[in-house]
Amino acid sequence: MAEKAIIKYLSGKNLKLTPQRKLILEVFLNQGGHVSSEELYDIVKARNPGIGQATVYRTLKLFSEAGIAEEVRFGDGVSRYERKDSQNHHDHIICEKCFRQVEFSDPTIEDLQEKQARKHGFDLISHRMVLYGVCSDCRE
Amino acid sequence: MAEKAIIKYLSGKNLKLTPQRKLILEVFLNQGGHVSSEELYDIVKARNPGIGQATVYRTLKLFSEAGIAEEVRFGDGVSRYERKDSQNHHDHIICEKCFRQVEFSDPTIEDLQEKQARKHGFDLISHRMVLYGVCSDCRE
DNA sequence: TAGAAAATGATAATCATTATCACCTCTGAC
DNA sequence: GTCAGAGGTGATAATGATTATCATTTTCTA
């Protein structure tokens, strides 16, 4: 589970488990989709008003490094984070009108990405794929 | 050709073809890969020192709207632009060590993207796909 | 329990991009 | 030709997300 993963990561690097990190982790895990640092900060602040915004930024980056969060960018200049389940990778479709987001995954595409990478001499590590379109509600 | 496209776009919107725009267009077209606004500004400034950085930003955005340039983001916080050839769409693989970039295109992936979008009720407009890996030179 | 190492919170600094604004340049009606 | 108005430009200030700094506090280990 993610809490265990964090504790292990921290102790392996001489890093410390603080109340702030615990709280941010808990809030982050209970958050379904993709959260920006600021959104998370608002929620966290409601439960611990003393917490600083910089700490949220720092902690989300830490979660990324620890492998329990993944940074997602949709191109609006804001970084969002979502839970990283290696069993459950997915990509995104975004509606350009209402910004609704849908997650999907397509193993065939993943295979083809792997093949393309190999074909060009790369060892594939990760990828970002975002589709932009118009959703059924906005098509009118 | 792209110059024609720009002239047509401009006149269709009561916008003007200025010497600055001409110069930026020429430099942009002679630029192979993806350029950031700042890189382009440096080149352009060498030929017309009076030109302002804001103009380069504005003009690249204009080219995007006119359909002759496409904005690409690799996730380092900088927007880059490349020539848009609708016949010649491609995606990118980036080496995480040396940042070398390779372009590729895969019609099968494009098909599958289209299918995924439809499956979720979206009309697909565009997509961004970037693969991250380690290139053969950096694998050692 | 002491003390080094790390974390925190407040705040200043960055850095790419955008907005503002005074001035310039073109075009077309008179 | 002159004038008016729309659009463009360049300099600079503003923005907004993120990061660095630093004095203070906390954590963990010996």
Coordinates of N, CA and C in Angstrom, one line a residue, chain B:
Chain B
M1 N 1.9 26.9 -50.1 CA 3.1 27.1 -49.2 C 2.8 28.0 -48.1
A2 N 3.7 28.0 -47.1 CA 3.3 28.6 -45.8 C 3.1 30.1 -45.9
E3 N 4.0 30.7 -46.7 CA 3.9 32.2 -46.8 C 2.5 32.6 -47.4
K4 N 2.1 31.8 -48.4 CA 0.7 32.1 -48.9 C -0.4 31.9 -47.8
A5 N -0.2 30.8 -47.1 CA -1.2 30.5 -46.0 C -1.3 31.7 -45.0
I6 N -0.2 32.2 -44.7 CA -0.2 33.3 -43.7 C -0.8 34.6 -44.3
I7 N -0.5 34.9 -45.6 CA -1.1 36.0 -46.2 C -2.6 35.9 -46.3
K8 N -3.0 34.7 -46.6 CA -4.4 34.5 -46.7 C -5.1 34.6 -45.4
Y9 N -4.5 34.0 -44.4 CA -5.1 34.1 -43.0 C -5.1 35.5 -42.6
L10 N -4.1 36.3 -42.8 CA -4.0 37.7 -42.3 C -5.1 38.5 -43.0
S11 N -5.2 38.4 -44.3 CA -6.1 39.2 -45.0 C -7.5 38.9 -44.7
G12 N -7.7 37.6 -44.4 CA -9.1 37.2 -44.1 C -9.5 37.7 -42.7
K13 N -8.6 38.2 -41.9 CA -9.0 38.7 -40.6 C -8.6 40.2 -40.4
N14 N -8.3 40.8 -41.5 CA -7.9 42.2 -41.4 C -6.7 42.4 -40.6
L15 N -5.8 41.5 -40.7 CA -4.5 41.6 -40.0 C -3.5 41.9 -41.0
K16 N -2.3 42.4 -40.6 CA -1.4 43.0 -41.5 C -0.1 42.2 -41.6
L17 N 0.5 42.2 -42.8 CA 1.7 41.5 -43.0 C 2.8 42.6 -42.8
T18 N 3.5 42.5 -41.7 CA 4.5 43.5 -41.4 C 5.9 43.0 -41.7
P19 N 6.9 43.8 -41.8 CA 8.2 43.3 -41.9 C 8.7 42.4 -40.8
Q20 N 8.2 42.7 -39.6 CA 8.6 41.8 -38.5 C 8.0 40.4 -38.7
R21 N 6.8 40.3 -39.1 CA 6.1 39.0 -39.3 C 6.8 38.3 -40.4
K22 N 7.1 39.0 -41.5 CA 7.8 38.4 -42.6 C 9.1 37.8 -42.2
L23 N 9.9 38.5 -41.4 CA 11.2 38.1 -41.0 C 11.0 36.8 -40.1
I24 N 10.1 36.9 -39.1 CA 9.9 35.8 -38.2 C 9.5 34.6 -38.9
L25 N 8.6 34.8 -39.9 CA 8.1 33.6 -40.7 C 9.3 33.0 -41.4
E26 N 10.1 33.8 -42.1 CA 11.2 33.3 -42.8 C 12.2 32.5 -41.9
V27 N 12.5 33.1 -40.8 CA 13.4 32.4 -39.9 C 12.8 31.1 -39.4
F28 N 11.5 31.2 -39.1 CA 10.8 30.0 -38.5 C 10.8 28.9 -39.5
L29 N 10.6 29.2 -40.8 CA 10.5 28.2 -41.8 C 11.8 27.5 -42.1
N30 N 12.9 28.3 -42.0 CA 14.2 27.8 -42.2 C 14.8 27.0 -41.0
Q31 N 14.0 27.0 -40.0 CA 14.4 26.3 -38.8 C 13.9 24.9 -38.8
G32 N 14.8 23.9 -38.7 CA 14.4 22.5 -38.9 C 13.3 22.1 -37.9
G33 N 13.8 21.9 -36.7 CA 13.0 21.2 -35.7 C 12.0 22.1 -34.9
H34 N 12.1 22.0 -33.6 CA 11.2 22.7 -32.7 C 12.0 23.9 -32.1
V35 N 11.5 25.0 -32.2 CA 12.1 26.2 -31.7 C 11.3 26.8 -30.6
S36 N 11.9 27.3 -29.5 CA 11.2 28.0 -28.5 C 11.2 29.5 -29.0
S37 N 10.3 30.2 -28.4 CA 10.2 31.6 -28.8 C 11.5 32.3 -28.5
E38 N 12.2 32.0 -27.4 CA 13.4 32.7 -27.1 C 14.5 32.3 -28.1
E39 N 14.6 31.1 -28.5 CA 15.6 30.7 -29.5 C 15.4 31.5 -30.8
L40 N 14.1 31.5 -31.2 CA 13.8 32.2 -32.4 C 14.1 33.7 -32.3
Y41 N 13.8 34.2 -31.1 CA 14.1 35.7 -30.9 C 15.6 36.0 -31.1
D42 N 16.4 35.1 -30.6 CA 17.9 35.3 -30.7 C 18.3 35.4 -32.2
I43 N 17.7 34.5 -33.0 CA 18.1 34.4 -34.4 C 17.6 35.7 -35.1
V44 N 16.4 36.0 -34.8 CA 15.7 37.1 -35.5 C 16.4 38.4 -35.1
K45 N 16.8 38.5 -33.8 CA 17.4 39.8 -33.3 C 18.7 40.0 -34.0
A46 N 19.4 38.9 -34.4 CA 20.7 39.1 -35.1 C 20.5 39.8 -36.5
R47 N 19.3 39.6 -37.0 CA 19.0 40.2 -38.3 C 18.3 41.5 -38.2
N48 N 17.6 41.7 -37.2 CA 16.9 43.0 -36.9 C 16.9 43.3 -35.5
P49 N 17.9 44.0 -35.0 CA 18.1 44.2 -33.6 C 17.0 44.9 -32.9
G50 N 16.2 45.6 -33.7 CA 15.2 46.5 -33.1 C 13.9 45.7 -32.7
I51 N 13.9 44.4 -33.1 CA 12.7 43.7 -32.9 C 12.5 43.3 -31.4
G52 N 11.3 43.3 -31.0 CA 11.0 43.0 -29.6 C 10.6 41.6 -29.3
Q53 N 10.9 41.1 -28.1 CA 10.7 39.8 -27.7 C 9.2 39.5 -27.7
A54 N 8.4 40.4 -27.3 CA 7.0 40.3 -27.2 C 6.4 40.0 -28.6
T55 N 7.0 40.6 -29.6 CA 6.5 40.4 -31.0 C 6.7 39.0 -31.4
V56 N 7.8 38.4 -31.0 CA 8.1 37.0 -31.4 C 7.1 36.1 -30.7
Y57 N 6.8 36.3 -29.5 CA 5.8 35.6 -28.8 C 4.4 35.7 -29.5
R58 N 4.1 36.9 -29.8 CA 2.8 37.2 -30.4 C 2.7 36.5 -31.8
T59 N 3.8 36.6 -32.5 CA 3.8 36.1 -33.9 C 3.7 34.6 -33.9
L60 N 4.4 33.9 -33.0 CA 4.4 32.5 -33.0 C 2.9 32.0 -32.7
K61 N 2.3 32.7 -31.8 CA 0.9 32.4 -31.4 C 0.0 32.6 -32.7
L62 N 0.3 33.7 -33.4 CA -0.4 33.9 -34.6 C -0.2 32.8 -35.6
F63 N 1.0 32.4 -35.8 CA 1.2 31.3 -36.7 C 0.5 30.0 -36.3
S64 N 0.4 29.8 -35.0 CA -0.4 28.7 -34.5 C -1.8 28.8 -34.9
E65 N -2.4 30.0 -34.7 CA -3.8 30.2 -35.1 C -4.0 30.1 -36.6
A66 N -3.0 30.5 -37.3 CA -3.1 30.4 -38.8 C -2.9 29.0 -39.3
G67 N -2.5 28.1 -38.4 CA -2.4 26.7 -38.8 C -1.0 26.4 -39.5
I68 N -0.1 27.3 -39.4 CA 1.2 26.9 -40.1 C 2.3 26.5 -39.0
A69 N 1.9 26.7 -37.7 CA 2.9 26.2 -36.7 C 2.1 25.4 -35.7
E70 N 2.8 24.6 -35.0 CA 2.1 23.8 -33.9 C 2.9 23.9 -32.6
E71 N 2.2 24.1 -31.6 CA 2.9 24.2 -30.3 C 3.1 22.8 -29.8
V72 N 4.4 22.6 -29.3 CA 4.7 21.4 -28.7 C 5.3 21.6 -27.3
R73 N 4.9 20.8 -26.4 CA 5.4 21.0 -25.0 C 6.0 19.7 -24.5
F74 N 7.2 19.8 -24.1 CA 7.9 18.5 -23.6 C 7.9 18.4 -22.1
G75 N 7.3 19.4 -21.5 CA 7.2 19.3 -20.0 C 8.3 20.0 -19.2
D76 N 9.1 20.8 -19.9 CA 10.1 21.5 -19.2 C 9.7 23.0 -19.0
G77 N 8.4 23.3 -19.2 CA 7.9 24.6 -19.0 C 8.1 25.6 -20.1
V78 N 8.6 25.1 -21.2 CA 8.9 26.0 -22.3 C 8.0 25.5 -23.5
S79 N 7.4 26.4 -24.2 CA 6.6 26.1 -25.4 C 7.6 26.1 -26.6
R80 N 7.5 25.1 -27.4 CA 8.2 25.1 -28.6 C 7.2 25.1 -29.8
Y81 N 7.7 25.5 -31.0 CA 6.9 25.5 -32.1 C 7.6 24.8 -33.3
E82 N 6.8 24.1 -34.1 CA 7.3 23.4 -35.2 C 6.4 23.6 -36.4
R83 N 6.9 23.5 -37.6 CA 6.1 23.6 -38.8 C 5.0 22.6 -38.8
K84 N 3.8 23.0 -39.2 CA 2.7 22.0 -39.2 C 2.5 21.6 -40.6
D85 N 2.7 20.4 -40.9 CA 2.3 19.9 -42.2 C 1.3 18.8 -41.9
S86 N 0.1 19.1 -42.4 CA -0.9 18.1 -42.0 C -0.7 16.8 -42.6
Q87 N 0.1 16.8 -43.7 CA 0.5 15.5 -44.4 C 1.5 14.7 -43.5
N88 N 2.1 15.5 -42.7 CA 3.4 15.0 -42.1 C 3.3 15.0 -40.6
H89 N 2.2 14.6 -40.0 CA 2.2 14.7 -38.6 C 3.2 13.7 -37.9
H90 N 3.7 14.1 -36.8 CA 4.6 13.1 -36.1 C 4.6 13.4 -34.6
D91 N 5.1 12.4 -33.9 CA 5.2 12.5 -32.4 C 6.7 12.5 -32.1
H92 N 7.0 12.5 -30.8 CA 8.4 12.6 -30.4 C 8.9 11.6 -29.4
I93 N 10.1 11.2 -29.5 CA 10.8 10.4 -28.5 C 11.9 11.3 -28.0
I94 N 12.0 11.4 -26.7 CA 13.1 12.2 -26.1 C 14.0 11.3 -25.2
C95 N 15.3 11.5 -25.3 CA 16.2 10.8 -24.4 C 16.3 11.6 -23.1
E96 N 16.1 10.9 -22.0 CA 16.1 11.6 -20.7 C 17.5 12.0 -20.2
K97 N 18.5 11.4 -20.8 CA 19.8 11.8 -20.4 C 20.3 13.0 -21.3
C98 N 20.3 12.8 -22.6 CA 20.9 13.9 -23.4 C 19.9 14.8 -24.1
F99 N 18.6 14.5 -23.9 CA 17.5 15.3 -24.5 C 17.5 15.3 -26.0
R100 N 18.2 14.4 -26.6 CA 18.1 14.2 -28.0 C 16.6 13.9 -28.4
Q101 N 16.2 14.4 -29.5 CA 14.8 14.1 -29.9 C 14.7 13.4 -31.2
V102 N 13.8 12.5 -31.3 CA 13.6 11.8 -32.6 C 12.1 11.9 -32.9
E103 N 11.8 12.1 -34.2 CA 10.4 12.2 -34.6 C 10.0 10.8 -35.1
F104 N 8.8 10.5 -34.9 CA 8.3 9.3 -35.6 C 6.8 9.5 -35.8
S105 N 6.3 8.6 -36.7 CA 4.8 8.6 -36.8 C 4.3 7.2 -37.0
D106 N 3.2 6.9 -36.5 CA 2.7 5.6 -36.5 C 1.2 5.6 -36.8
P107 N 0.8 5.4 -38.0 CA -0.6 5.5 -38.5 C -1.5 4.6 -37.6
T108 N -1.0 3.4 -37.2 CA -1.8 2.5 -36.5 C -2.2 3.1 -35.1
I109 N -1.2 3.8 -34.5 CA -1.5 4.4 -33.2 C -2.5 5.5 -33.4
E110 N -2.4 6.2 -34.5 CA -3.3 7.3 -34.8 C -4.8 6.7 -34.9
D111 N -4.9 5.6 -35.6 CA -6.2 5.0 -35.8 C -6.7 4.6 -34.4
L112 N -5.9 4.1 -33.6 CA -6.4 3.6 -32.3 C -6.8 4.8 -31.4
Q113 N -6.1 5.9 -31.6 CA -6.5 7.1 -30.8 C -7.8 7.5 -31.2
E114 N -8.0 7.6 -32.5 CA -9.3 7.9 -33.0 C -10.4 7.0 -32.5
K115 N -10.1 5.7 -32.5 CA -11.1 4.8 -32.0 C -11.4 5.0 -30.5
Q116 N -10.4 5.2 -29.7 CA -10.6 5.4 -28.3 C -11.4 6.7 -28.1
A117 N -11.1 7.7 -28.8 CA -11.9 9.0 -28.7 C -13.4 8.7 -29.0
R118 N -13.6 8.0 -30.1 CA -15.0 7.7 -30.4 C -15.7 6.9 -29.4
K119 N -15.0 5.9 -28.9 CA -15.5 5.0 -27.9 C -16.0 5.8 -26.7
H120 N -15.4 6.9 -26.4 CA -15.8 7.7 -25.2 C -16.6 8.9 -25.6
G121 N -17.1 8.8 -26.8 CA -18.0 9.9 -27.2 C -17.4 11.2 -27.6
F122 N -16.1 11.2 -27.9 CA -15.4 12.4 -28.3 C -15.2 12.5 -29.8
D123 N -15.2 13.7 -30.3 CA -14.7 13.9 -31.7 C -13.2 14.4 -31.5
L124 N -12.3 13.6 -32.0 CA -10.9 13.9 -31.8 C -10.5 15.0 -32.6
I125 N -9.8 16.0 -32.0 CA -9.3 17.1 -32.7 C -7.8 17.0 -32.8
S126 N -7.1 16.7 -31.8 CA -5.6 16.6 -31.9 C -5.1 15.8 -30.7
H127 N -3.8 15.6 -30.7 CA -3.3 14.8 -29.6 C -1.8 15.3 -29.3
R128 N -1.4 15.0 -28.2 CA 0.0 15.1 -27.8 C 0.6 13.8 -27.3
M129 N 1.6 13.3 -27.9 CA 2.2 12.1 -27.4 C 3.7 12.3 -27.4
V130 N 4.3 12.1 -26.3 CA 5.8 12.1 -26.2 C 6.2 10.9 -25.4
L131 N 7.2 10.2 -26.0 CA 7.8 9.0 -25.3 C 9.1 9.5 -24.7
Y132 N 9.3 9.0 -23.5 CA 10.6 9.3 -22.8 C 11.3 8.0 -22.6
G133 N 12.6 8.1 -22.9 CA 13.4 6.9 -22.8 C 14.9 7.2 -22.7
V134 N 15.7 6.2 -23.0 CA 17.2 6.4 -23.0 C 17.7 6.0 -24.4
C135 N 18.4 6.8 -25.0 CA 18.8 6.5 -26.4 C 20.0 5.6 -26.4
S136 N 20.3 5.1 -27.6 CA 21.4 4.1 -27.7 C 22.8 4.7 -27.2
D137 N 23.0 6.0 -27.5 CA 24.3 6.6 -27.1 C 24.4 6.7 -25.6
C138 N 23.3 6.9 -24.9 CA 23.4 7.1 -23.5 C 23.2 5.8 -22.7
R139 N 23.0 4.7 -23.3 CA 22.8 3.5 -22.6 C 24.0 3.0 -22.0
E140 N 25.1 3.2 -22.7 CA 26.5 2.7 -22.3 C 26.7 1.3 -22.0

